Amino acid sequence: MRRKREIVEGQMFRKLGPGGGIWEVVAIRKDGMGTQHAQMKRADDPHTLKTLAVVTLLDPHQFEWLEG
């Protein structure tokens, strides 16, 4: 059985694949349809931001959760 994780501000993730990098969640928001999105900043360049669906962060083929 797969454990569902809650994504919260401050969590760190490693993007898998080419050009990956380490990303930190800076905010969680819901869109008009109720889908949760995470705004993230790149750990080695805090001016680089991206927003993506939380379900993408939970995809083990795309991101690895880094436990602190």
PDB file with one MODEL, atoms N, CA, C and O in Angstrom:
MODEL        1
ATOM      1  N   MET A   1       0.839  -1.174   0.000  1.00  0.00           N
ATOM      2  CA  MET A   1       0.000   0.000   0.000  1.00  0.00           C
ATOM      3  C   MET A   1       0.893   1.249   0.000  1.00  0.00           C
ATOM      4  O   MET A   1       1.851   1.335   0.768  1.00  0.00           O
ATOM      5  N   ARG A   2       0.573   2.198  -0.854  1.00  0.00           N
ATOM      6  CA  ARG A   2       1.367   3.404  -0.961  1.00  0.00           C
ATOM      7  C   ARG A   2       0.902   4.429   0.059  1.00  0.00           C
ATOM      8  O   ARG A   2      -0.295   4.659   0.231  1.00  0.00           O
ATOM      9  N   ARG A   3       1.877   5.047   0.738  1.00  0.00           N
ATOM     10  CA  ARG A   3       1.574   6.064   1.735  1.00  0.00           C
ATOM     11  C   ARG A   3       1.424   7.418   1.045  1.00  0.00           C
ATOM     12  O   ARG A   3       2.279   7.811   0.252  1.00  0.00           O
ATOM     13  N   LYS A   4       0.358   8.116   1.340  1.00  0.00           N
ATOM     14  CA  LYS A   4       0.162   9.444   0.769  1.00  0.00           C
ATOM     15  C   LYS A   4       0.879  10.458   1.655  1.00  0.00           C
ATOM     16  O   LYS A   4       0.674  10.500   2.868  1.00  0.00           O
ATOM     17  N   ARG A   5       1.714  11.265   1.033  1.00  0.00           N
ATOM     18  CA  ARG A   5       2.459  12.270   1.786  1.00  0.00           C
ATOM     19  C   ARG A   5       1.820  13.628   1.605  1.00  0.00           C
ATOM     20  O   ARG A   5       1.286  13.949   0.544  1.00  0.00           O
ATOM     21  N   GLU A   6       1.883  14.413   2.654  1.00  0.00           N
ATOM     22  CA  GLU A   6       1.417  15.788   2.572  1.00  0.00           C
ATOM     23  C   GLU A   6       2.610  16.665   2.210  1.00  0.00           C
ATOM     24  O   GLU A   6       3.673  16.572   2.824  1.00  0.00           O
ATOM     25  N   ILE A   7       2.420  17.508   1.214  1.00  0.00           N
ATOM     26  CA  ILE A   7       3.475  18.417   0.793  1.00  0.00           C
ATOM     27  C   ILE A   7       3.285  19.726   1.567  1.00  0.00           C
ATOM     28  O   ILE A   7       2.191  20.291   1.591  1.00  0.00           O
ATOM     29  N   VAL A   8       4.373  20.202   2.202  1.00  0.00           N
ATOM     30  CA  VAL A   8       4.321  21.430   2.987  1.00  0.00           C
ATOM     31  C   VAL A   8       5.515  22.313   2.638  1.00  0.00           C
ATOM     32  O   VAL A   8       6.513  21.848   2.087  1.00  0.00           O
ATOM     33  N   GLU A   9       5.390  23.587   2.968  1.00  0.00           N
ATOM     34  CA  GLU A   9       6.478  24.532   2.741  1.00  0.00           C
ATOM     35  C   GLU A   9       7.743  24.069   3.452  1.00  0.00           C
ATOM     36  O   GLU A   9       7.697  23.559   4.571  1.00  0.00           O
ATOM     37  N   GLY A  10       8.874  24.259   2.777  1.00  0.00           N
ATOM     38  CA  GLY A  10      10.161  23.903   3.362  1.00  0.00           C
ATOM     39  C   GLY A  10      10.673  22.536   2.952  1.00  0.00           C
ATOM     40  O   GLY A  10      11.861  22.255   3.117  1.00  0.00           O
ATOM     41  N   GLN A  11       9.814  21.678   2.422  1.00  0.00           N
ATOM     42  CA  GLN A  11      10.271  20.357   1.985  1.00  0.00           C
ATOM     43  C   GLN A  11      11.193  20.484   0.778  1.00  0.00           C
ATOM     44  O   GLN A  11      11.051  21.392  -0.041  1.00  0.00           O
ATOM     45  N   MET A  12      12.136  19.559   0.686  1.00  0.00           N
ATOM     46  CA  MET A  12      13.120  19.558  -0.391  1.00  0.00           C
ATOM     47  C   MET A  12      12.911  18.327  -1.271  1.00  0.00           C
ATOM     48  O   MET A  12      12.606  17.238  -0.785  1.00  0.00           O
ATOM     49  N   PHE A  13      13.083  18.528  -2.573  1.00  0.00           N
ATOM     50  CA  PHE A  13      12.931  17.462  -3.554  1.00  0.00           C
ATOM     51  C   PHE A  13      14.071  17.513  -4.557  1.00  0.00           C
ATOM     52  O   PHE A  13      14.570  18.588  -4.889  1.00  0.00           O
ATOM     53  N   ARG A  14      14.477  16.348  -5.036  1.00  0.00           N
ATOM     54  CA  ARG A  14      15.462  16.246  -6.107  1.00  0.00           C
ATOM     55  C   ARG A  14      14.719  15.900  -7.385  1.00  0.00           C
ATOM     56  O   ARG A  14      14.007  14.898  -7.449  1.00  0.00           O
ATOM     57  N   LYS A  15      14.890  16.736  -8.406  1.00  0.00           N
ATOM     58  CA  LYS A  15      14.312  16.462  -9.722  1.00  0.00           C
ATOM     59  C   LYS A  15      15.172  15.412 -10.391  1.00  0.00           C
ATOM     60  O   LYS A  15      16.381  15.598 -10.528  1.00  0.00           O
ATOM     61  N   LEU A  16      14.567  14.311 -10.810  1.00  0.00           N
ATOM     62  CA  LEU A  16      15.301  13.233 -11.444  1.00  0.00           C
ATOM     63  C   LEU A  16      15.484  13.530 -12.929  1.00  0.00           C
ATOM     64  O   LEU A  16      14.671  14.223 -13.541  1.00  0.00           O
ATOM     65  N   GLY A  17      16.553  13.000 -13.493  1.00  0.00           N
ATOM     66  CA  GLY A  17      16.803  13.182 -14.916  1.00  0.00           C
ATOM     67  C   GLY A  17      17.724  14.355 -15.194  1.00  0.00           C
ATOM     68  O   GLY A  17      18.207  15.018 -14.276  1.00  0.00           O
ATOM     69  N   PRO A  18      17.960  14.603 -16.485  1.00  0.00           N
ATOM     70  CA  PRO A  18      18.878  15.673 -16.889  1.00  0.00           C
ATOM     71  C   PRO A  18      18.399  17.048 -16.420  1.00  0.00           C
ATOM     72  O   PRO A  18      17.210  17.362 -16.479  1.00  0.00           O
ATOM     73  N   GLY A  19      19.348  17.857 -15.955  1.00  0.00           N
ATOM     74  CA  GLY A  19      19.016  19.207 -15.507  1.00  0.00           C
ATOM     75  C   GLY A  19      18.189  19.247 -14.250  1.00  0.00           C
ATOM     76  O   GLY A  19      17.493  20.230 -13.995  1.00  0.00           O
ATOM     77  N   GLY A  20      18.253  18.186 -13.451  1.00  0.00           N
ATOM     78  CA  GLY A  20      17.408  18.047 -12.269  1.00  0.00           C
ATOM     79  C   GLY A  20      17.553  19.124 -11.235  1.00  0.00           C
ATOM     80  O   GLY A  20      16.862  20.141 -11.293  1.00  0.00           O
ATOM     81  N   GLY A  21      18.428  18.924 -10.301  1.00  0.00           N
ATOM     82  CA  GLY A  21      18.636  19.892  -9.231  1.00  0.00           C
ATOM     83  C   GLY A  21      17.787  19.615  -8.011  1.00  0.00           C
ATOM     84  O   GLY A  21      16.923  18.738  -8.004  1.00  0.00           O
ATOM     85  N   ILE A  22      18.063  20.396  -6.975  1.00  0.00           N
ATOM     86  CA  ILE A  22      17.351  20.312  -5.701  1.00  0.00           C
ATOM     87  C   ILE A  22      16.405  21.502  -5.623  1.00  0.00           C
ATOM     88  O   ILE A  22      16.795  22.637  -5.897  1.00  0.00           O
ATOM     89  N   TRP A  23      15.160  21.233  -5.247  1.00  0.00           N
ATOM     90  CA  TRP A  23      14.110  22.246  -5.204  1.00  0.00           C
ATOM     91  C   TRP A  23      13.452  22.269  -3.824  1.00  0.00           C
ATOM     92  O   TRP A  23      13.262  21.223  -3.204  1.00  0.00           O
ATOM     93  N   GLU A  24      13.107  23.469  -3.348  1.00  0.00           N
ATOM     94  CA  GLU A  24      12.425  23.646  -2.065  1.00  0.00           C
ATOM     95  C   GLU A  24      11.027  24.201  -2.293  1.00  0.00           C
ATOM     96  O   GLU A  24      10.839  25.134  -3.075  1.00  0.00           O
ATOM     97  N   VAL A  25      10.053  23.626  -1.608  1.00  0.00           N
ATOM     98  CA  VAL A  25       8.675  24.118  -1.681  1.00  0.00           C
ATOM     99  C   VAL A  25       8.587  25.415  -0.880  1.00  0.00           C
ATOM    100  O   VAL A  25       8.930  25.449   0.301  1.00  0.00           O
ATOM    101  N   VAL A  26       8.118  26.491  -1.540  1.00  0.00           N
ATOM    102  CA  VAL A  26       7.977  27.774  -0.851  1.00  0.00           C
ATOM    103  C   VAL A  26       6.520  28.144  -0.598  1.00  0.00           C
ATOM    104  O   VAL A  26       6.241  28.980   0.261  1.00  0.00           O
ATOM    105  N   ALA A  27       5.584  27.537  -1.330  1.00  0.00           N
ATOM    106  CA  ALA A  27       4.163  27.819  -1.115  1.00  0.00           C
ATOM    107  C   ALA A  27       3.323  26.717  -1.746  1.00  0.00           C
ATOM    108  O   ALA A  27       3.726  26.094  -2.729  1.00  0.00           O
ATOM    109  N   ILE A  28       2.152  26.487  -1.165  1.00  0.00           N
ATOM    110  CA  ILE A  28       1.165  25.544  -1.704  1.00  0.00           C
ATOM    111  C   ILE A  28      -0.101  26.338  -1.974  1.00  0.00           C
ATOM    112  O   ILE A  28      -0.569  27.097  -1.125  1.00  0.00           O
ATOM    113  N   ARG A  29      -0.652  26.151  -3.178  1.00  0.00           N
ATOM    114  CA  ARG A  29      -1.882  26.864  -3.537  1.00  0.00           C
ATOM    115  C   ARG A  29      -2.824  25.929  -4.272  1.00  0.00           C
ATOM    116  O   ARG A  29      -2.394  24.944  -4.871  1.00  0.00           O
ATOM    117  N   LYS A  30      -4.117  26.244  -4.222  1.00  0.00           N
ATOM    118  CA  LYS A  30      -5.120  25.502  -4.996  1.00  0.00           C
ATOM    119  C   LYS A  30      -5.583  26.376  -6.142  1.00  0.00           C
ATOM    120  O   LYS A  30      -5.769  27.582  -5.980  1.00  0.00           O
ATOM    121  N   ASP A  31      -5.771  25.761  -7.308  1.00  0.00           N
ATOM    122  CA  ASP A  31      -6.313  26.518  -8.436  1.00  0.00           C
ATOM    123  C   ASP A  31      -7.836  26.516  -8.365  1.00  0.00           C
ATOM    124  O   ASP A  31      -8.410  25.980  -7.417  1.00  0.00           O
ATOM    125  N   GLY A  32      -8.486  27.102  -9.344  1.00  0.00           N
ATOM    126  CA  GLY A  32      -9.939  27.211  -9.350  1.00  0.00           C
ATOM    127  C   GLY A  32     -10.665  25.883  -9.390  1.00  0.00           C
ATOM    128  O   GLY A  32     -11.838  25.805  -9.025  1.00  0.00           O
ATOM    129  N   MET A  33      -9.978  24.832  -9.831  1.00  0.00           N
ATOM    130  CA  MET A  33     -10.569  23.495  -9.908  1.00  0.00           C
ATOM    131  C   MET A  33     -10.271  22.662  -8.656  1.00  0.00           C
ATOM    132  O   MET A  33     -10.722  21.522  -8.545  1.00  0.00           O
ATOM    133  N   GLY A  34      -9.504  23.241  -7.708  1.00  0.00           N
ATOM    134  CA  GLY A  34      -9.185  22.533  -6.471  1.00  0.00           C
ATOM    135  C   GLY A  34      -7.899  21.729  -6.515  1.00  0.00           C
ATOM    136  O   GLY A  34      -7.561  21.050  -5.546  1.00  0.00           O
ATOM    137  N   THR A  35      -7.175  21.795  -7.630  1.00  0.00           N
ATOM    138  CA  THR A  35      -5.903  21.067  -7.741  1.00  0.00           C
ATOM    139  C   THR A  35      -4.820  21.822  -6.987  1.00  0.00           C
ATOM    140  O   THR A  35      -4.677  23.034  -7.144  1.00  0.00           O
ATOM    141  N   GLN A  36      -4.058  21.105  -6.171  1.00  0.00           N
ATOM    142  CA  GLN A  36      -2.974  21.734  -5.420  1.00  0.00           C
ATOM    143  C   GLN A  36      -1.733  21.864  -6.286  1.00  0.00           C
ATOM    144  O   GLN A  36      -1.369  20.950  -7.025  1.00  0.00           O
ATOM    145  N   HIS A  37      -1.089  23.025  -6.177  1.00  0.00           N
ATOM    146  CA  HIS A  37       0.157  23.301  -6.872  1.00  0.00           C
ATOM    147  C   HIS A  37       1.196  23.767  -5.863  1.00  0.00           C
ATOM    148  O   HIS A  37       0.871  24.416  -4.868  1.00  0.00           O
ATOM    149  N   ALA A  38       2.448  23.425  -6.134  1.00  0.00           N
ATOM    150  CA  ALA A  38       3.553  23.845  -5.282  1.00  0.00           C
ATOM    151  C   ALA A  38       4.404  24.849  -6.033  1.00  0.00           C
ATOM    152  O   ALA A  38       4.822  24.604  -7.164  1.00  0.00           O
ATOM    153  N   GLN A  39       4.658  25.984  -5.395  1.00  0.00           N
ATOM    154  CA  GLN A  39       5.640  26.909  -5.947  1.00  0.00           C
ATOM    155  C   GLN A  39       6.963  26.522  -5.323  1.00  0.00           C
ATOM    156  O   GLN A  39       7.061  26.333  -4.110  1.00  0.00           O
ATOM    157  N   MET A  40       7.986  26.405  -6.166  1.00  0.00           N
ATOM    158  CA  MET A  40       9.279  25.915  -5.703  1.00  0.00           C
ATOM    159  C   MET A  40      10.396  26.833  -6.166  1.00  0.00           C
ATOM    160  O   MET A  40      10.294  27.507  -7.190  1.00  0.00           O
ATOM    161  N   LYS A  41      11.484  26.837  -5.367  1.00  0.00           N
ATOM    162  CA  LYS A  41      12.680  27.572  -5.781  1.00  0.00           C
ATOM    163  C   LYS A  41      13.849  26.594  -5.818  1.00  0.00           C
ATOM    164  O   LYS A  41      13.920  25.649  -5.032  1.00  0.00           O
ATOM    165  N   ARG A  42      14.747  26.843  -6.738  1.00  0.00           N
ATOM    166  CA  ARG A  42      15.926  25.995  -6.886  1.00  0.00           C
ATOM    167  C   ARG A  42      16.897  26.308  -5.750  1.00  0.00           C
ATOM    168  O   ARG A  42      17.174  27.477  -5.479  1.00  0.00           O
ATOM    169  N   ALA A  43      17.417  25.279  -5.084  1.00  0.00           N
ATOM    170  CA  ALA A  43      18.274  25.464  -3.910  1.00  0.00           C
ATOM    171  C   ALA A  43      19.555  26.226  -4.244  1.00  0.00           C
ATOM    172  O   ALA A  43      20.018  27.033  -3.439  1.00  0.00           O
ATOM    173  N   ASP A  44      20.133  25.981  -5.423  1.00  0.00           N
ATOM    174  CA  ASP A  44      21.396  26.636  -5.767  1.00  0.00           C
ATOM    175  C   ASP A  44      21.195  27.962  -6.506  1.00  0.00           C
ATOM    176  O   ASP A  44      22.171  28.644  -6.819  1.00  0.00           O
ATOM    177  N   ASP A  45      19.953  28.333  -6.787  1.00  0.00           N
ATOM    178  CA  ASP A  45      19.635  29.602  -7.433  1.00  0.00           C
ATOM    179  C   ASP A  45      18.219  30.020  -7.018  1.00  0.00           C
ATOM    180  O   ASP A  45      17.266  29.751  -7.749  1.00  0.00           O
ATOM    181  N   PRO A  46      18.066  30.672  -5.857  1.00  0.00           N
ATOM    182  CA  PRO A  46      16.749  30.998  -5.326  1.00  0.00           C
ATOM    183  C   PRO A  46      15.899  31.900  -6.230  1.00  0.00           C
ATOM    184  O   PRO A  46      14.701  32.054  -5.992  1.00  0.00           O
ATOM    185  N   HIS A  47      16.509  32.502  -7.272  1.00  0.00           N
ATOM    186  CA  HIS A  47      15.749  33.329  -8.200  1.00  0.00           C
ATOM    187  C   HIS A  47      15.048  32.492  -9.266  1.00  0.00           C
ATOM    188  O   HIS A  47      14.209  33.001 -10.009  1.00  0.00           O
ATOM    189  N   THR A  48      15.393  31.201  -9.337  1.00  0.00           N
ATOM    190  CA  THR A  48      14.754  30.302 -10.293  1.00  0.00           C
ATOM    191  C   THR A  48      13.562  29.648  -9.605  1.00  0.00           C
ATOM    192  O   THR A  48      13.721  28.863  -8.670  1.00  0.00           O
ATOM    193  N   LEU A  49      12.364  29.985 -10.083  1.00  0.00           N
ATOM    194  CA  LEU A  49      11.127  29.482  -9.503  1.00  0.00           C
ATOM    195  C   LEU A  49      10.376  28.637 -10.517  1.00  0.00           C
ATOM    196  O   LEU A  49      10.509  28.836 -11.725  1.00  0.00           O
ATOM    197  N   LYS A  50       9.586  27.692 -10.023  1.00  0.00           N
ATOM    198  CA  LYS A  50       8.672  26.934 -10.873  1.00  0.00           C
ATOM    199  C   LYS A  50       7.450  26.578 -10.058  1.00  0.00           C
ATOM    200  O   LYS A  50       7.516  26.449  -8.835  1.00  0.00           O
ATOM    201  N   THR A  51       6.346  26.421 -10.741  1.00  0.00           N
ATOM    202  CA  THR A  51       5.101  25.997 -10.112  1.00  0.00           C
ATOM    203  C   THR A  51       4.638  24.738 -10.825  1.00  0.00           C
ATOM    204  O   THR A  51       4.577  24.699 -12.054  1.00  0.00           O
ATOM    205  N   LEU A  52       4.315  23.717 -10.057  1.00  0.00           N
ATOM    206  CA  LEU A  52       3.840  22.472 -10.657  1.00  0.00           C
ATOM    207  C   LEU A  52       2.838  21.798  -9.750  1.00  0.00           C
ATOM    208  O   LEU A  52       2.769  22.081  -8.554  1.00  0.00           O
ATOM    209  N   ALA A  53       2.063  20.904 -10.333  1.00  0.00           N
ATOM    210  CA  ALA A  53       1.037  20.188  -9.576  1.00  0.00           C
ATOM    211  C   ALA A  53       1.693  19.313  -8.511  1.00  0.00           C
ATOM    212  O   ALA A  53       2.722  18.684  -8.758  1.00  0.00           O
ATOM    213  N   VAL A  54       1.089  19.280  -7.331  1.00  0.00           N
ATOM    214  CA  VAL A  54       1.605  18.465  -6.232  1.00  0.00           C
ATOM    215  C   VAL A  54       1.701  16.991  -6.651  1.00  0.00           C
ATOM    216  O   VAL A  54       2.630  16.290  -6.249  1.00  0.00           O
ATOM    217  N   VAL A  55       0.747  16.528  -7.450  1.00  0.00           N
ATOM    218  CA  VAL A  55       0.782  15.136  -7.902  1.00  0.00           C
ATOM    219  C   VAL A  55       2.086  14.843  -8.660  1.00  0.00           C
ATOM    220  O   VAL A  55       2.572  13.712  -8.630  1.00  0.00           O
ATOM    221  N   THR A  56       2.652  15.840  -9.332  1.00  0.00           N
ATOM    222  CA  THR A  56       3.925  15.666 -10.027  1.00  0.00           C
ATOM    223  C   THR A  56       5.059  15.443  -9.030  1.00  0.00           C
ATOM    224  O   THR A  56       5.937  14.612  -9.261  1.00  0.00           O
ATOM    225  N   LEU A  57       5.041  16.183  -7.926  1.00  0.00           N
ATOM    226  CA  LEU A  57       6.064  15.997  -6.887  1.00  0.00           C
ATOM    227  C   LEU A  57       6.008  14.593  -6.284  1.00  0.00           C
ATOM    228  O   LEU A  57       7.032  14.048  -5.871  1.00  0.00           O
ATOM    229  N   LEU A  58       4.828  14.023  -6.236  1.00  0.00           N
ATOM    230  CA  LEU A  58       4.655  12.702  -5.636  1.00  0.00           C
ATOM    231  C   LEU A  58       4.953  11.568  -6.615  1.00  0.00           C
ATOM    232  O   LEU A  58       4.911  10.399  -6.231  1.00  0.00           O
ATOM    233  N   ASP A  59       5.254  11.892  -7.870  1.00  0.00           N
ATOM    234  CA  ASP A  59       5.580  10.881  -8.883  1.00  0.00           C
ATOM    235  C   ASP A  59       7.036  10.455  -8.703  1.00  0.00           C
ATOM    236  O   ASP A  59       7.937  11.259  -8.942  1.00  0.00           O
ATOM    237  N   PRO A  60       7.291   9.205  -8.287  1.00  0.00           N
ATOM    238  CA  PRO A  60       8.665   8.759  -8.019  1.00  0.00           C
ATOM    239  C   PRO A  60       9.540   8.677  -9.272  1.00  0.00           C
ATOM    240  O   PRO A  60      10.753   8.500  -9.161  1.00  0.00           O
ATOM    241  N   HIS A  61       8.951   8.801 -10.446  1.00  0.00           N
ATOM    242  CA  HIS A  61       9.727   8.814 -11.683  1.00  0.00           C
ATOM    243  C   HIS A  61      10.214  10.216 -12.017  1.00  0.00           C
ATOM    244  O   HIS A  61      11.075  10.384 -12.881  1.00  0.00           O
ATOM    245  N   GLN A  62       9.662  11.237 -11.332  1.00  0.00           N
ATOM    246  CA  GLN A  62      10.039  12.621 -11.622  1.00  0.00           C
ATOM    247  C   GLN A  62      10.789  13.299 -10.482  1.00  0.00           C
ATOM    248  O   GLN A  62      11.717  14.072 -10.719  1.00  0.00           O
ATOM    249  N   PHE A  63      10.384  13.009  -9.234  1.00  0.00           N
ATOM    250  CA  PHE A  63      10.996  13.662  -8.077  1.00  0.00           C
ATOM    251  C   PHE A  63      11.270  12.674  -6.964  1.00  0.00           C
ATOM    252  O   PHE A  63      10.555  11.687  -6.791  1.00  0.00           O
ATOM    253  N   GLU A  64      12.325  12.961  -6.210  1.00  0.00           N
ATOM    254  CA  GLU A  64      12.680  12.189  -5.020  1.00  0.00           C
ATOM    255  C   GLU A  64      12.577  13.124  -3.826  1.00  0.00           C
ATOM    256  O   GLU A  64      13.197  14.187  -3.807  1.00  0.00           O
ATOM    257  N   TRP A  65      11.788  12.721  -2.824  1.00  0.00           N
ATOM    258  CA  TRP A  65      11.637  13.511  -1.614  1.00  0.00           C
ATOM    259  C   TRP A  65      12.887  13.357  -0.770  1.00  0.00           C
ATOM    260  O   TRP A  65      13.311  12.234  -0.494  1.00  0.00           O
ATOM    261  N   LEU A  66      13.484  14.464  -0.355  1.00  0.00           N
ATOM    262  CA  LEU A  66      14.687  14.444   0.479  1.00  0.00           C
ATOM    263  C   LEU A  66      14.272  14.655   1.921  1.00  0.00           C
ATOM    264  O   LEU A  66      13.787  15.726   2.285  1.00  0.00           O
ATOM    265  N   GLU A  67      14.461  13.645   2.733  1.00  0.00           N
ATOM    266  CA  GLU A  67      14.097  13.760   4.151  1.00  0.00           C
ATOM    267  C   GLU A  67      15.164  14.560   4.875  1.00  0.00           C
ATOM    268  O   GLU A  67      16.362  14.359   4.672  1.00  0.00           O
ATOM    269  N   GLY A  68      14.711  15.460   5.715  1.00  0.00           N
ATOM    270  CA  GLY A  68      15.630  16.337   6.438  1.00  0.00           C
ATOM    271  C   GLY A  68      16.025  15.750   7.698  1.00  0.00           C
ATOM    272  O   GLY A  68      16.799  16.350   8.443  1.00  0.00           O
TER     273      GLY A  68
ENDMDL
END
